[in-house]
Coordinates of C-alpha atoms in Angstrom, one line a residue:
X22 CA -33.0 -26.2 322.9
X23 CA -34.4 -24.0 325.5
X24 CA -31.1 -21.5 325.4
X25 CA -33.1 -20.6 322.2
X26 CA -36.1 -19.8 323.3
X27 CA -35.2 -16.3 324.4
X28 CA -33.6 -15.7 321.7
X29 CA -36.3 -16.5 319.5
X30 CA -38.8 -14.7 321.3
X31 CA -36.3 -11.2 321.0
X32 CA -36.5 -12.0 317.3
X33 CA -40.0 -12.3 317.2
X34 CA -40.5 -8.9 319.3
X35 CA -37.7 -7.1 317.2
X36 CA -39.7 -7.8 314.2
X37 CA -40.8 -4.6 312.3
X38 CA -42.7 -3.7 309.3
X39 CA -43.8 -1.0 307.3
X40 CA -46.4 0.9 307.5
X41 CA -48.5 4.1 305.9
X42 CA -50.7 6.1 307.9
X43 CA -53.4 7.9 305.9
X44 CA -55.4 10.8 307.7
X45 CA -57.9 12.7 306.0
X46 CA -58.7 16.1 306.8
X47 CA -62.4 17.4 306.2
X48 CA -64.1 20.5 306.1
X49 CA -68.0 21.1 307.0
X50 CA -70.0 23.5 304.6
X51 CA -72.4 24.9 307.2
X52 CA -70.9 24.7 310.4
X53 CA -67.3 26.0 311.6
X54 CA -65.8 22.9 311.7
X55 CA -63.1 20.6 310.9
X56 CA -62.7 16.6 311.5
X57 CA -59.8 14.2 311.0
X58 CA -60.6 10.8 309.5
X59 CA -58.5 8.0 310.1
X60 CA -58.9 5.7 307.0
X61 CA -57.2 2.1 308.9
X62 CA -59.4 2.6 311.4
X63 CA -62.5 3.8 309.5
X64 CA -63.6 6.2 311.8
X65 CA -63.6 9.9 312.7
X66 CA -60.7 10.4 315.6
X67 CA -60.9 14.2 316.0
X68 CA -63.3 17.0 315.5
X69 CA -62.3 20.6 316.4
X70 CA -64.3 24.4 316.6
X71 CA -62.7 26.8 314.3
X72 CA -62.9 30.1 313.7
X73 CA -64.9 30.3 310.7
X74 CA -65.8 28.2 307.9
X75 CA -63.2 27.7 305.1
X76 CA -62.7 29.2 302.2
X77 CA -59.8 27.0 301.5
X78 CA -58.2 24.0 303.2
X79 CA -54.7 23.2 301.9
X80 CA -52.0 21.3 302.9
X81 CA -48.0 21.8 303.6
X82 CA -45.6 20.2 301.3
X83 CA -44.3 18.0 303.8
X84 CA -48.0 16.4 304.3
X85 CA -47.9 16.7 307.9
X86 CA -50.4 20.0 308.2
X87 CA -54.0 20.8 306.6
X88 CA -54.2 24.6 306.4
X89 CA -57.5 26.1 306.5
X90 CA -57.9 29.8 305.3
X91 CA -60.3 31.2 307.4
X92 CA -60.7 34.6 304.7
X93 CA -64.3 36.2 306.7
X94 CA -62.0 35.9 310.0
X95 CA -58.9 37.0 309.6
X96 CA -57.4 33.9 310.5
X97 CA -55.8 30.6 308.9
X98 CA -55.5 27.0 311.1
X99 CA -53.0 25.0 311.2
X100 CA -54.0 21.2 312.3
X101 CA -51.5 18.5 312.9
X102 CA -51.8 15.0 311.4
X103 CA -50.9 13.3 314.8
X104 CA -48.2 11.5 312.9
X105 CA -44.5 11.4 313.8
X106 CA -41.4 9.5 312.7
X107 CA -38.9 8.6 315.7
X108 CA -35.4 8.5 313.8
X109 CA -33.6 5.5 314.4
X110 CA -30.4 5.5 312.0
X111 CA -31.4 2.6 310.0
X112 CA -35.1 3.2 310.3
X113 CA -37.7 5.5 311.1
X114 CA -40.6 4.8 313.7
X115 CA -43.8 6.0 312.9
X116 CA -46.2 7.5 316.0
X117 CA -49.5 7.6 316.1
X118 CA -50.4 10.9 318.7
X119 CA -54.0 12.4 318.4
X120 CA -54.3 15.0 315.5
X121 CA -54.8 18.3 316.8
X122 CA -54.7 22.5 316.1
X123 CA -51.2 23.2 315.9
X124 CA -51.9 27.1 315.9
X125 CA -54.3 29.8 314.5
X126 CA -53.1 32.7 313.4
X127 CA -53.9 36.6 312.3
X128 CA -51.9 36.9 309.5
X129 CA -54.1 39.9 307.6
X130 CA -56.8 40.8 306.5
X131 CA -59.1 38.3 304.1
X132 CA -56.9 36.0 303.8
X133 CA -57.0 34.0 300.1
X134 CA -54.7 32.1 297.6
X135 CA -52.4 29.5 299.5
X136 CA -49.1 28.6 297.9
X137 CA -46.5 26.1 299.1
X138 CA -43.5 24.7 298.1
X139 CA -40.5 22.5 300.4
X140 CA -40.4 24.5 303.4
X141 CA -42.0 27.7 302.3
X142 CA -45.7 29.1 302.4
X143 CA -47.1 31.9 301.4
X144 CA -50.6 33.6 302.3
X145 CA -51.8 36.4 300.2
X146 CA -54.2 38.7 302.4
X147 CA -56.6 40.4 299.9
X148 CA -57.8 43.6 302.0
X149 CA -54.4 44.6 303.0
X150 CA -52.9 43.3 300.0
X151 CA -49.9 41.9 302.2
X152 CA -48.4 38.5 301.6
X153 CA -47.1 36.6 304.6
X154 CA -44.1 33.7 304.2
X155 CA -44.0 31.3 306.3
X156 CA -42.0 27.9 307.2
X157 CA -43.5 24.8 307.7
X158 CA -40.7 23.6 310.0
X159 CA -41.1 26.4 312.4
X160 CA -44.6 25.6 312.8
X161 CA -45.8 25.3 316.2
X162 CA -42.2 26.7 317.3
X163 CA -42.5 30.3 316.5
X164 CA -45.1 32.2 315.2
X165 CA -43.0 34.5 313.6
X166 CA -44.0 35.0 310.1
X167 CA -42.1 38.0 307.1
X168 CA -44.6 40.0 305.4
X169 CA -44.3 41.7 302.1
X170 CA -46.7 44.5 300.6
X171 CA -47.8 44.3 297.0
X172 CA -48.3 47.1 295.3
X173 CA -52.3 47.3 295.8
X174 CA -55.2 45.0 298.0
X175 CA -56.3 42.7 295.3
X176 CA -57.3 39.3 294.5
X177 CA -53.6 38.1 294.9
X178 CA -51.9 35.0 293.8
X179 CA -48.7 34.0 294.7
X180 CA -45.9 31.8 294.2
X181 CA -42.4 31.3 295.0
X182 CA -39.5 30.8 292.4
X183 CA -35.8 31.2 293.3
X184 CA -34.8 33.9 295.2
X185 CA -38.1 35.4 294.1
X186 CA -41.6 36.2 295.1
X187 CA -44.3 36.0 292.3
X188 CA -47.2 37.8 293.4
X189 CA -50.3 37.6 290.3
X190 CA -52.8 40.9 290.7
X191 CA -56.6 40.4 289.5
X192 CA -56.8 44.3 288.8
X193 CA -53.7 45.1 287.6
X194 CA -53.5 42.4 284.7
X195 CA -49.3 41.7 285.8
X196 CA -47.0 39.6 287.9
X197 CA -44.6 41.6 289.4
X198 CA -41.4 39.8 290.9
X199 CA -39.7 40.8 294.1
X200 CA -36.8 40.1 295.5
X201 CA -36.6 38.4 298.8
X202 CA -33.7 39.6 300.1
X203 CA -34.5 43.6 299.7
X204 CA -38.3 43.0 298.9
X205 CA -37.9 45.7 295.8
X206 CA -40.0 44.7 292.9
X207 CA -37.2 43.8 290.4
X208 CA -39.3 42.6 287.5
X209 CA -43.1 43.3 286.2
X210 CA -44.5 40.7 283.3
X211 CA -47.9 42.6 282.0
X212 CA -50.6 41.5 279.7
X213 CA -52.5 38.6 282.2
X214 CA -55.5 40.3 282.1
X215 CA -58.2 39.1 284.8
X216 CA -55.3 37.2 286.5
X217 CA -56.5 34.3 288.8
X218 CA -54.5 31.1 289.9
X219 CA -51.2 29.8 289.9
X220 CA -48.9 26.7 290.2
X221 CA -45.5 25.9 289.9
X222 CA -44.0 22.9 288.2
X223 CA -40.0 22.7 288.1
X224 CA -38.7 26.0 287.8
X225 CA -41.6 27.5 285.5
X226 CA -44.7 29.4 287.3
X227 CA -48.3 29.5 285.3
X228 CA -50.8 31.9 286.0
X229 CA -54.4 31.8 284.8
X230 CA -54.9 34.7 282.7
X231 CA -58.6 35.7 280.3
X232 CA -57.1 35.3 277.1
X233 CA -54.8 32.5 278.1
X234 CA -51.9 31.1 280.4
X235 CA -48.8 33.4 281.6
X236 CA -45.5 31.8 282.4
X237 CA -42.6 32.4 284.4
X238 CA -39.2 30.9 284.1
X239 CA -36.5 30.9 286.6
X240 CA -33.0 29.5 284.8
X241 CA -29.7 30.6 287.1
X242 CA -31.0 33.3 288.7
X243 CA -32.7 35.3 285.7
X244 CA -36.5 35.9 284.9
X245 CA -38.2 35.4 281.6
X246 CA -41.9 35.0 280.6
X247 CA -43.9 33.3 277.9
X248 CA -47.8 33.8 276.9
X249 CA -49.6 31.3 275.6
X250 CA -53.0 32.6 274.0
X251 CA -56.4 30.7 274.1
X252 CA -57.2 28.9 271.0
X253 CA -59.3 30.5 268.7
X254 CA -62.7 30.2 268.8
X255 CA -62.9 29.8 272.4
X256 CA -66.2 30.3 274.2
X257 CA -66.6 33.3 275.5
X258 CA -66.2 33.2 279.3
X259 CA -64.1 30.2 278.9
X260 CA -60.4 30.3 280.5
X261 CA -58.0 29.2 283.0
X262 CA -58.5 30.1 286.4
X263 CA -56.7 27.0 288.2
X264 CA -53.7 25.3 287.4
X265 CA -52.4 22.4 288.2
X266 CA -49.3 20.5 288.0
X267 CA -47.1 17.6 289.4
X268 CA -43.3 17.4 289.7
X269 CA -43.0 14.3 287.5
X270 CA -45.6 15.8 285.1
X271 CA -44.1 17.3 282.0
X272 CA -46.9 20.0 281.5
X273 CA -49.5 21.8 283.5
X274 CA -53.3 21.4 283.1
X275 CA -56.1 23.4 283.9
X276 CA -59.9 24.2 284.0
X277 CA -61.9 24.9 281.0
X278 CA -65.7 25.5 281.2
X279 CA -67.3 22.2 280.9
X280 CA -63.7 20.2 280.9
X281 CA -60.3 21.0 280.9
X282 CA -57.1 22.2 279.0
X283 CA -53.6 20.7 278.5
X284 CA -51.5 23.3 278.7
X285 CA -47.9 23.2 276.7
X286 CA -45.6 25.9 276.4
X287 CA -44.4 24.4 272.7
X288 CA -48.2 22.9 272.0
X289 CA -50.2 25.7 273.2
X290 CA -53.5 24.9 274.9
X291 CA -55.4 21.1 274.2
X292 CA -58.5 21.7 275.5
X293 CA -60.9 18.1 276.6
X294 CA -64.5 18.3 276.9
X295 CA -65.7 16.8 279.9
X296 CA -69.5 17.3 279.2
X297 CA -70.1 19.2 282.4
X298 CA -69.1 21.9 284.5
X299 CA -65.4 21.3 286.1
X300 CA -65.7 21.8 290.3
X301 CA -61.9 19.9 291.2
X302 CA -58.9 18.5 289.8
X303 CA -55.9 17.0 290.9
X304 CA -53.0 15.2 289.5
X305 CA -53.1 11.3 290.9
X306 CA -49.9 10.6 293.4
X307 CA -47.8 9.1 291.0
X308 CA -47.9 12.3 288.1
X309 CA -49.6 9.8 285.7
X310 CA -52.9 10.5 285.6
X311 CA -54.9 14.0 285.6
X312 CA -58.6 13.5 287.9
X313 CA -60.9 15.7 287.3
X314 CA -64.2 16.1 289.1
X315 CA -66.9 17.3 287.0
X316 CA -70.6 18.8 288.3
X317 CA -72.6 15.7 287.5
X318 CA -70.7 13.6 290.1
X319 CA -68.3 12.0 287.8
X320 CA -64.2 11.4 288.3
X321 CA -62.6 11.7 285.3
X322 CA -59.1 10.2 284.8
X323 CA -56.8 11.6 281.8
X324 CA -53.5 11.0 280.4
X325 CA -50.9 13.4 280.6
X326 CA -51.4 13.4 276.7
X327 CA -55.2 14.6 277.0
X328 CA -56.6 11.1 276.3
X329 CA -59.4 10.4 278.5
X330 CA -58.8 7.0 279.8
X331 CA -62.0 6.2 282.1
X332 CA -65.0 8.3 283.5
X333 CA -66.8 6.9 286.7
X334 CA -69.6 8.1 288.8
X335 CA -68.4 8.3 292.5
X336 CA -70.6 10.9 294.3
X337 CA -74.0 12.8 294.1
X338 CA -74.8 15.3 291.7
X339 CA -74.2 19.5 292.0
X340 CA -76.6 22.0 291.0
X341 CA -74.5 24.9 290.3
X342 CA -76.9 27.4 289.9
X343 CA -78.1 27.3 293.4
X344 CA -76.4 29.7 295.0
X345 CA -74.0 28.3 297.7
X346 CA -74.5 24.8 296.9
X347 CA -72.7 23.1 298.7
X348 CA -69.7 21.5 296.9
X349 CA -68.0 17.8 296.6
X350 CA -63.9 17.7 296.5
X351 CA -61.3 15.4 296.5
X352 CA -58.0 14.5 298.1
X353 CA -55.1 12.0 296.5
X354 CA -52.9 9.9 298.4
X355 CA -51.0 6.8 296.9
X356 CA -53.6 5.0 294.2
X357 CA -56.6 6.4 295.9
X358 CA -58.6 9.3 295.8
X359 CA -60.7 10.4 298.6
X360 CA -63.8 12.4 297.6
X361 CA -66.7 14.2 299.9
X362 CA -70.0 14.3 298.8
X363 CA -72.0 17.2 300.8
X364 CA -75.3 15.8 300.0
X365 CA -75.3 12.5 301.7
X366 CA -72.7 13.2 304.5
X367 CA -69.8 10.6 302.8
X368 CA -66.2 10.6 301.7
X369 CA -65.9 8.2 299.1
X370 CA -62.6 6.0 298.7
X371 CA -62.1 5.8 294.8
X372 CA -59.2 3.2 293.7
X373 CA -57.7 4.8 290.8
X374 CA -56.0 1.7 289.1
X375 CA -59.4 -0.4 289.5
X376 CA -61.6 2.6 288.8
X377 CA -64.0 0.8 291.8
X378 CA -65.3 2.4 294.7
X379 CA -64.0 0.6 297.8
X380 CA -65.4 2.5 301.1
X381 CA -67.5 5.4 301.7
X382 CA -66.9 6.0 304.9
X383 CA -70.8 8.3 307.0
X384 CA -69.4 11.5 308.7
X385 CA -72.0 13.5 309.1
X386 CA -73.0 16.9 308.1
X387 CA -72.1 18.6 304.5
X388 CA -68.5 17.5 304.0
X389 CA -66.5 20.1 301.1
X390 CA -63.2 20.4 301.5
X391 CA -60.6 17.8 302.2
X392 CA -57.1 16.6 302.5
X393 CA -54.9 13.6 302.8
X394 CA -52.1 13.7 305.3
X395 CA -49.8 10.8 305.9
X396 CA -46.4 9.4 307.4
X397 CA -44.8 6.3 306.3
X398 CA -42.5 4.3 308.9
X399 CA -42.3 1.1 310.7
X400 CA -44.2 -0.3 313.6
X401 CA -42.6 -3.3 316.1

């Protein structure tokens, strides 16, 4: 019997299981700031000085970096989760390190509108109306970056699709499409007036547009566009100006005034009162559900269809007409959504299948922008 003993005991210690790691990354509205939560733990684990506060915090596709557009400063952050994998053939390790700034860089003047897919990022400098690509997997190895001039400064969004850079102007009303390789414009798509935001879902760009939604399709290497008009009788004032999508969705949503609108290229625009003014939305994890956060603290959740399936109240209350209010958001990671709420100094954890809040976790200060970061992997 005892020959077994060791045995058992390197069994025992062998044993491994999985586990997610779920870091959220939180911006401070009056203080240049930014502090990583760990939500297992329940407790802040980092807090680090940064050049300015943000005007946007982002993060990478591969969830491993928050980016925070520091647009009065000339610089954007890049902060580290703190999580690794360890590659092991059959399995991957996952490392818990301290989460800390990976880099901070001057990539242009004012920088703006973030946009990421895979690998790729790309920063659109308003002042110097320069775009700056960059790769998330030479981060913190090089800090080499390509820059591309648009054809003015402007309010810039933009995207990438193929072997081409999409680059939305504000003032010029168009989307003109360079080429990567040569950086020649190749392709202009007019009549977006007042262009703001942009997404990309599949291989099919949307840009927010006054009068309604502008998209661009990539299919074998050629470029073609489709507008979709607002509905009649729309409010004056009312229009996209965020979009959102998912790669399991089947269609892009985005804000409308006091709600939101469904936005199909066969369809046209659905729009879904909300009853007050939209400030956030995201799809959930899974591509199932649309959330919405809505001025008068509420989370909405809404089927792809349009069909709003539950409204809860989660955090305090938004006056917008105070100038600089400060102003709740909201992160997603598996069935959960995380949302800040300024006024009280919390992050709320919302369960999206239960529609129950579950924590709210006291950080201090006016908490705005955040973002989930995560690694999956075993632990022995």
């Amino acid at each position: 019997m005892k020959r077994w003993i060791p045995l058992l005991t390197a069994a025992l210690m062998s044993t491994t299981f999985a586990q997610s790691a779920i870091r959220l990354v939180f911006v401070d509205a009056k203080t240049p700031s930014a502090q990583v939560l760990e939500v297992q733990e329940k407790k802040t684990i980092a807090s680090f000085t940064v050049p300015g506060p943000a005007a946007g915090i982002y993060t990478t596709s591969g969830k491993h970096h928050a980016v925070l557009i520091h647009r009065n400063e000339n610089r954007v952050t890049f902060i580290h989760s703190g999580l690794r994998l360890l590659d092991h053939g059959n399995h991957q390790d996952l490392i818990k390190t301290l989460p800390h700034v990976l880099q901070t860089l001057n990539v242009g003047r004012q920088p703006t509108h973030f946009f990421s897919h895979e690998d790729q990022m790309v920063i659109f400098n308003d002042q110097d109306g320069t775009n700056v690509l960059l790769n998330e997997s030479q981060l913190g190895l090089s800090l080499d970056y390509q820059t591309v001039p648009a054809e003015i400064p402007d309010h810039g969004a933009p995207a990438l699709l193929g072997k081409h850079l999409l680059i939305g102007y504000l003032k010029l009303n168009r989307v003109d499409a360079f080429d990567l390789e040569s950086q020649k414009v190749v392709q202009q798509f007019p009549n977006c007036p007042a262009l703001h935001g942009e997404t990309r879902l599949n291989n099919t760009v949307a840009f927010g547009c006054s009068d309604g939604v502008l998209l661009i399709s990539e299919s074998k290497g050629q470029l073609s566009s489709q507008k979709i008009s607002n509905p009649a009788g729309t409010p004056e004032g009312t229009r996209v100006g965020t979009v959102l999508s998912h790669p399991k969705a089947s269609t892009f949503f985005g804000n409308w005034g006091k709600g939101v609108v469904r936005i199909d290229p066969v369809n046209g625009l659905k729009p879904i009162a909300l009853g007050s003014n939209y400030i956030k939305g995201n799809f959930s994890a899974d591509g199932n559900l649309v959330l919405v956060l809505t001025a008068d603290g509420v989370l909405h959740e809404i089927l792809p269809e349009g069909t709003v399936q539950r409204q809860t109240r989660v955090v305090t209350p938004v006056d917008l007409t105070v100038a600089g209010a400060p102003r709740p958001s909201f992160a997603v990671h598996g069935h959960w959504a995380f949302i800040t709420d300024p006024s009280v100094g919390e992050i709320v954890q919302f369960d999206v299948q239960t529609g129950q809040v579950t924590e709210r976790f006291k950080v201090g200060g006016t908490p705005t922008g955040i973002v989930a970061l995560s690694a999956e992997g075993t632990e022995h």
